[in-house]
mmCIF file of C-alpha atoms in Angstrom:
data_model
loop_
_atom_site.group_PDB
_atom_site.id
_atom_site.type_symbol
_atom_site.label_atom_id
_atom_site.label_comp_id
_atom_site.label_asym_id
_atom_site.label_seq_id
_atom_site.Cartn_x
_atom_site.Cartn_y
_atom_site.Cartn_z
ATOM 1 C CA UNK A 1 164.421 98.039 183.221
ATOM 2 C CA UNK A 2 167.556 96.754 185.031
ATOM 3 C CA UNK A 3 170.462 95.191 183.149
ATOM 4 C CA UNK A 4 173.461 93.242 184.169
ATOM 5 C CA UNK A 5 176.747 93.746 182.398
ATOM 6 C CA UNK A 6 178.090 90.240 180.655
ATOM 7 C CA UNK A 7 181.234 91.978 178.960
ATOM 8 C CA UNK A 8 183.001 95.002 178.083
ATOM 9 C CA UNK A 9 183.672 95.942 174.493
ATOM 10 C CA UNK A 10 187.342 96.879 174.205
ATOM 11 C CA UNK A 11 188.196 96.994 170.682
ATOM 12 C CA UNK A 12 187.123 96.254 167.046
ATOM 13 C CA UNK A 13 188.025 93.488 165.150
ATOM 14 C CA UNK A 14 188.895 93.676 161.639
ATOM 15 C CA UNK A 15 186.609 95.301 159.012
ATOM 16 C CA UNK A 16 183.334 93.375 159.319
ATOM 17 C CA UNK A 17 182.192 95.086 162.257
ATOM 18 C CA UNK A 18 183.286 92.661 165.022
ATOM 19 C CA UNK A 19 184.164 93.337 168.001
ATOM 20 C CA UNK A 20 186.476 92.327 171.066
ATOM 21 C CA UNK A 21 184.651 91.807 174.303
ATOM 22 C CA UNK A 22 186.315 90.870 177.531
ATOM 23 C CA UNK A 23 183.538 88.268 179.424
ATOM 24 C CA UNK A 24 181.909 89.098 182.639
ATOM 25 C CA UNK A 25 179.709 86.290 182.940
ATOM 26 C CA UNK A 26 180.120 82.570 184.368
ATOM 27 C CA UNK A 27 177.867 81.536 181.076
ATOM 28 C CA UNK A 28 179.739 83.082 178.142
ATOM 29 C CA UNK A 29 178.956 80.314 175.481
ATOM 30 C CA UNK A 30 175.200 81.169 176.405
ATOM 31 C CA UNK A 31 175.239 84.613 176.528
ATOM 32 C CA UNK A 32 177.246 84.971 173.236
ATOM 33 C CA UNK A 33 175.518 82.049 171.335
ATOM 34 C CA UNK A 34 174.061 83.048 167.992
ATOM 35 C CA UNK A 35 170.450 84.411 168.009
ATOM 36 C CA UNK A 36 170.898 85.667 171.478
ATOM 37 C CA UNK A 37 169.756 89.621 171.951
ATOM 38 C CA UNK A 38 171.677 91.745 174.151
ATOM 39 C CA UNK A 39 171.875 95.511 175.026
ATOM 40 C CA UNK A 40 174.992 97.753 174.454
ATOM 41 C CA UNK A 41 175.335 99.909 177.469
ATOM 42 C CA UNK A 42 177.044 103.388 177.777
ATOM 43 C CA UNK A 43 177.665 103.654 181.247
ATOM 44 C CA UNK A 44 174.230 102.226 182.363
ATOM 45 C CA UNK A 45 172.109 103.682 179.877
ATOM 46 C CA UNK A 46 171.002 101.431 177.187
ATOM 47 C CA UNK A 47 171.968 102.570 173.758
ATOM 48 C CA UNK A 48 171.047 99.833 171.577
ATOM 49 C CA UNK A 49 169.634 96.161 171.175
ATOM 50 C CA UNK A 50 171.573 94.049 169.087
ATOM 51 C CA UNK A 51 171.449 89.595 168.196
ATOM 52 C CA UNK A 52 174.724 88.001 168.223
ATOM 53 C CA UNK A 53 175.687 86.485 164.812
ATOM 54 C CA UNK A 54 178.595 84.568 165.760
ATOM 55 C CA UNK A 55 181.151 84.802 168.481
ATOM 56 C CA UNK A 56 184.655 82.616 169.180
ATOM 57 C CA UNK A 57 187.128 82.819 171.931
ATOM 58 C CA UNK A 58 190.486 83.909 170.658
ATOM 59 C CA UNK A 59 193.513 84.684 173.320
ATOM 60 C CA UNK A 60 191.193 85.262 176.373
ATOM 61 C CA UNK A 61 188.383 87.650 174.325
ATOM 62 C CA UNK A 62 185.416 86.714 172.778
ATOM 63 C CA UNK A 63 185.606 87.871 168.946
ATOM 64 C CA UNK A 64 181.663 88.792 168.534
ATOM 65 C CA UNK A 65 179.671 89.908 165.532
ATOM 66 C CA UNK A 66 176.035 91.119 165.449
ATOM 67 C CA UNK A 67 173.321 91.202 162.630
ATOM 68 C CA UNK A 68 172.850 94.536 162.688
ATOM 69 C CA UNK A 69 176.319 95.711 161.423
ATOM 70 C CA UNK A 70 178.614 94.390 158.987
ATOM 71 C CA UNK A 71 181.247 96.969 158.879
ATOM 72 C CA UNK A 72 184.007 98.286 161.402
ATOM 73 C CA UNK A 73 182.239 101.939 160.874
ATOM 74 C CA UNK A 74 179.153 100.888 162.560
ATOM 75 C CA UNK A 75 180.922 99.203 165.767
ATOM 76 C CA UNK A 76 183.844 101.612 166.446
ATOM 77 C CA UNK A 77 181.580 103.980 168.368
ATOM 78 C CA UNK A 78 180.930 101.056 170.976
ATOM 79 C CA UNK A 79 184.752 100.843 171.995
ATOM 80 C CA UNK A 80 184.803 101.037 176.007
ATOM 81 C CA UNK A 81 181.130 100.288 176.266
ATOM 82 C CA UNK A 82 179.423 97.035 177.890
ATOM 83 C CA UNK A 83 177.172 94.292 176.810
ATOM 84 C CA UNK A 84 174.425 93.336 178.961
ATOM 85 C CA UNK A 85 171.335 91.295 179.357
ATOM 86 C CA UNK A 86 168.021 92.231 180.904
ATOM 87 C CA UNK A 87 166.821 90.964 183.992
ATOM 88 C CA UNK A 88 164.310 88.627 182.204
ATOM 89 C CA UNK A 89 167.309 86.863 180.625
ATOM 90 C CA UNK A 90 168.901 85.775 183.861
ATOM 91 C CA UNK A 91 168.706 81.879 184.636
ATOM 92 C CA UNK A 92 167.516 80.318 187.417
ATOM 93 C CA UNK A 93 170.438 79.126 189.844
ATOM 94 C CA UNK A 94 170.559 76.016 191.945
ATOM 95 C CA UNK A 95 170.976 76.530 195.778
ATOM 96 C CA UNK A 96 174.325 77.871 196.892
ATOM 97 C CA UNK A 97 174.821 79.778 193.273
ATOM 98 C CA UNK A 98 174.749 83.320 193.026
ATOM 99 C CA UNK A 99 175.494 85.846 190.721
ATOM 100 C CA UNK A 100 178.159 88.252 191.286
ATOM 101 C CA UNK A 101 175.664 91.418 190.960
ATOM 102 C CA UNK A 102 174.298 89.634 194.081
ATOM 103 C CA UNK A 103 177.496 89.242 196.042
ATOM 104 C CA UNK A 104 179.244 92.028 195.268
ATOM 105 C CA UNK A 105 178.375 94.718 198.094
ATOM 106 C CA UNK A 106 177.421 92.254 200.908
ATOM 107 C CA UNK A 107 178.934 92.805 204.242
ATOM 108 C CA UNK A 108 181.378 90.074 205.626
ATOM 109 C CA UNK A 109 180.822 89.321 209.103
ATOM 110 C CA UNK A 110 183.008 86.464 211.034
ATOM 111 C CA UNK A 111 181.673 83.397 212.878
ATOM 112 C CA UNK A 112 182.843 85.571 216.092
ATOM 113 C CA UNK A 113 180.221 88.646 214.896
ATOM 114 C CA UNK A 114 183.143 90.641 213.944
ATOM 115 C CA UNK A 115 182.721 92.865 210.959
ATOM 116 C CA UNK A 116 185.447 92.627 208.412
ATOM 117 C CA UNK A 117 184.472 94.726 205.379
ATOM 118 C CA UNK A 118 182.409 94.368 202.143
ATOM 119 C CA UNK A 119 182.910 92.393 199.258
ATOM 120 C CA UNK A 120 184.154 94.533 196.256
ATOM 121 C CA UNK A 121 185.210 92.204 193.403
ATOM 122 C CA UNK A 122 185.026 88.351 192.661
ATOM 123 C CA UNK A 123 187.931 86.367 190.829
ATOM 124 C CA UNK A 124 187.103 83.582 188.593
ATOM 125 C CA UNK A 125 190.437 81.326 189.266
ATOM 126 C CA UNK A 126 189.308 78.014 188.427
ATOM 127 C CA UNK A 127 188.160 75.550 190.852
ATOM 128 C CA UNK A 128 186.391 78.136 192.857
ATOM 129 C CA UNK A 129 185.730 81.861 193.031
ATOM 130 C CA UNK A 130 187.530 84.122 195.639
ATOM 131 C CA UNK A 131 186.040 86.999 196.958
ATOM 132 C CA UNK A 132 188.264 90.261 197.275
ATOM 133 C CA UNK A 133 186.953 91.991 200.455
ATOM 134 C CA UNK A 134 187.670 95.749 201.184
ATOM 135 C CA UNK A 135 188.333 95.921 204.960
ATOM 136 C CA UNK A 136 187.102 98.174 207.471
ATOM 137 C CA UNK A 137 190.153 98.606 209.454
ATOM 138 C CA UNK A 138 192.251 101.455 207.778
ATOM 139 C CA UNK A 139 195.814 100.753 206.091
ATOM 140 C CA UNK A 140 194.784 97.038 205.862
ATOM 141 C CA UNK A 141 194.754 95.526 202.155
ATOM 142 C CA UNK A 142 192.218 93.796 200.651
ATOM 143 C CA UNK A 143 191.190 89.985 201.652
ATOM 144 C CA UNK A 144 190.952 87.417 199.485
ATOM 145 C CA UNK A 145 188.629 84.744 200.483
ATOM 146 C CA UNK A 146 187.917 81.544 198.884
ATOM 147 C CA UNK A 147 184.392 80.808 198.156
ATOM 148 C CA UNK A 148 184.463 77.156 199.629
ATOM 149 C CA UNK A 149 182.157 75.419 202.209
ATOM 150 C CA UNK A 150 185.186 75.450 204.674
ATOM 151 C CA UNK A 151 184.990 79.078 204.818
ATOM 152 C CA UNK A 152 181.567 80.927 203.934
ATOM 153 C CA UNK A 153 179.186 79.414 206.220
ATOM 154 C CA UNK A 154 176.096 81.487 205.304
ATOM 155 C CA UNK A 155 175.048 83.758 202.609
ATOM 156 C CA UNK A 156 171.972 86.151 202.964
ATOM 157 C CA UNK A 157 171.391 87.848 200.060
ATOM 158 C CA UNK A 158 168.181 89.393 201.190
ATOM 159 C CA UNK A 159 169.709 90.945 204.261
ATOM 160 C CA UNK A 160 173.203 91.645 202.930
ATOM 161 C CA UNK A 161 175.607 89.492 204.562
ATOM 162 C CA UNK A 162 177.897 86.836 204.388
ATOM 163 C CA UNK A 163 179.088 84.921 207.422
ATOM 164 C CA UNK A 164 182.614 83.435 207.148
ATOM 165 C CA UNK A 165 185.239 80.827 209.434
ATOM 166 C CA UNK A 166 188.187 83.057 209.661
ATOM 167 C CA UNK A 167 190.957 80.612 209.211
ATOM 168 C CA UNK A 168 194.322 81.077 210.382
ATOM 169 C CA UNK A 169 196.272 83.238 207.987
ATOM 170 C CA UNK A 170 193.194 83.901 206.081
ATOM 171 C CA UNK A 171 193.401 87.808 206.159
ATOM 172 C CA UNK A 172 196.181 90.005 207.527
ATOM 173 C CA UNK A 173 194.690 91.985 210.711
ATOM 174 C CA UNK A 174 197.516 94.033 211.681
ATOM 175 C CA UNK A 175 197.816 97.817 211.043
#
């Protein structure tokens, strides 16, 4: 079974078995909705299935309670672990929409056929996501590429690459 992380358990909250979660999903309202079944992962090893009882957003983190637990002692051991969904729980996306795990690791190639590097992270900053590119050239810092139509010309998940239009000032290309 393949699992996809949707949030990091960072701490407990209160004494009634609630946990604090930093969401790592585009669909937090759906993933943490009452009745959703999630899997707790230790690294990538499934530990336990849990059912969301309640969740609320508080100061940038989600406070989540589960049907299975009602005491801080029951959830203390899950700190630093992950909440995940399995492959069957993924939603169908529209054309030109992708899951983070589909994009991270793709090669980045310019329209001039120059290979820049690999996407290592995605930042959700509001109006559009920003892809963090680990550049191939030594001594270059990571490049930040906005996921917008003017820049990203092609995404080919199956073949493992994206093509971008390298606009003036978009990346630092000096050694």
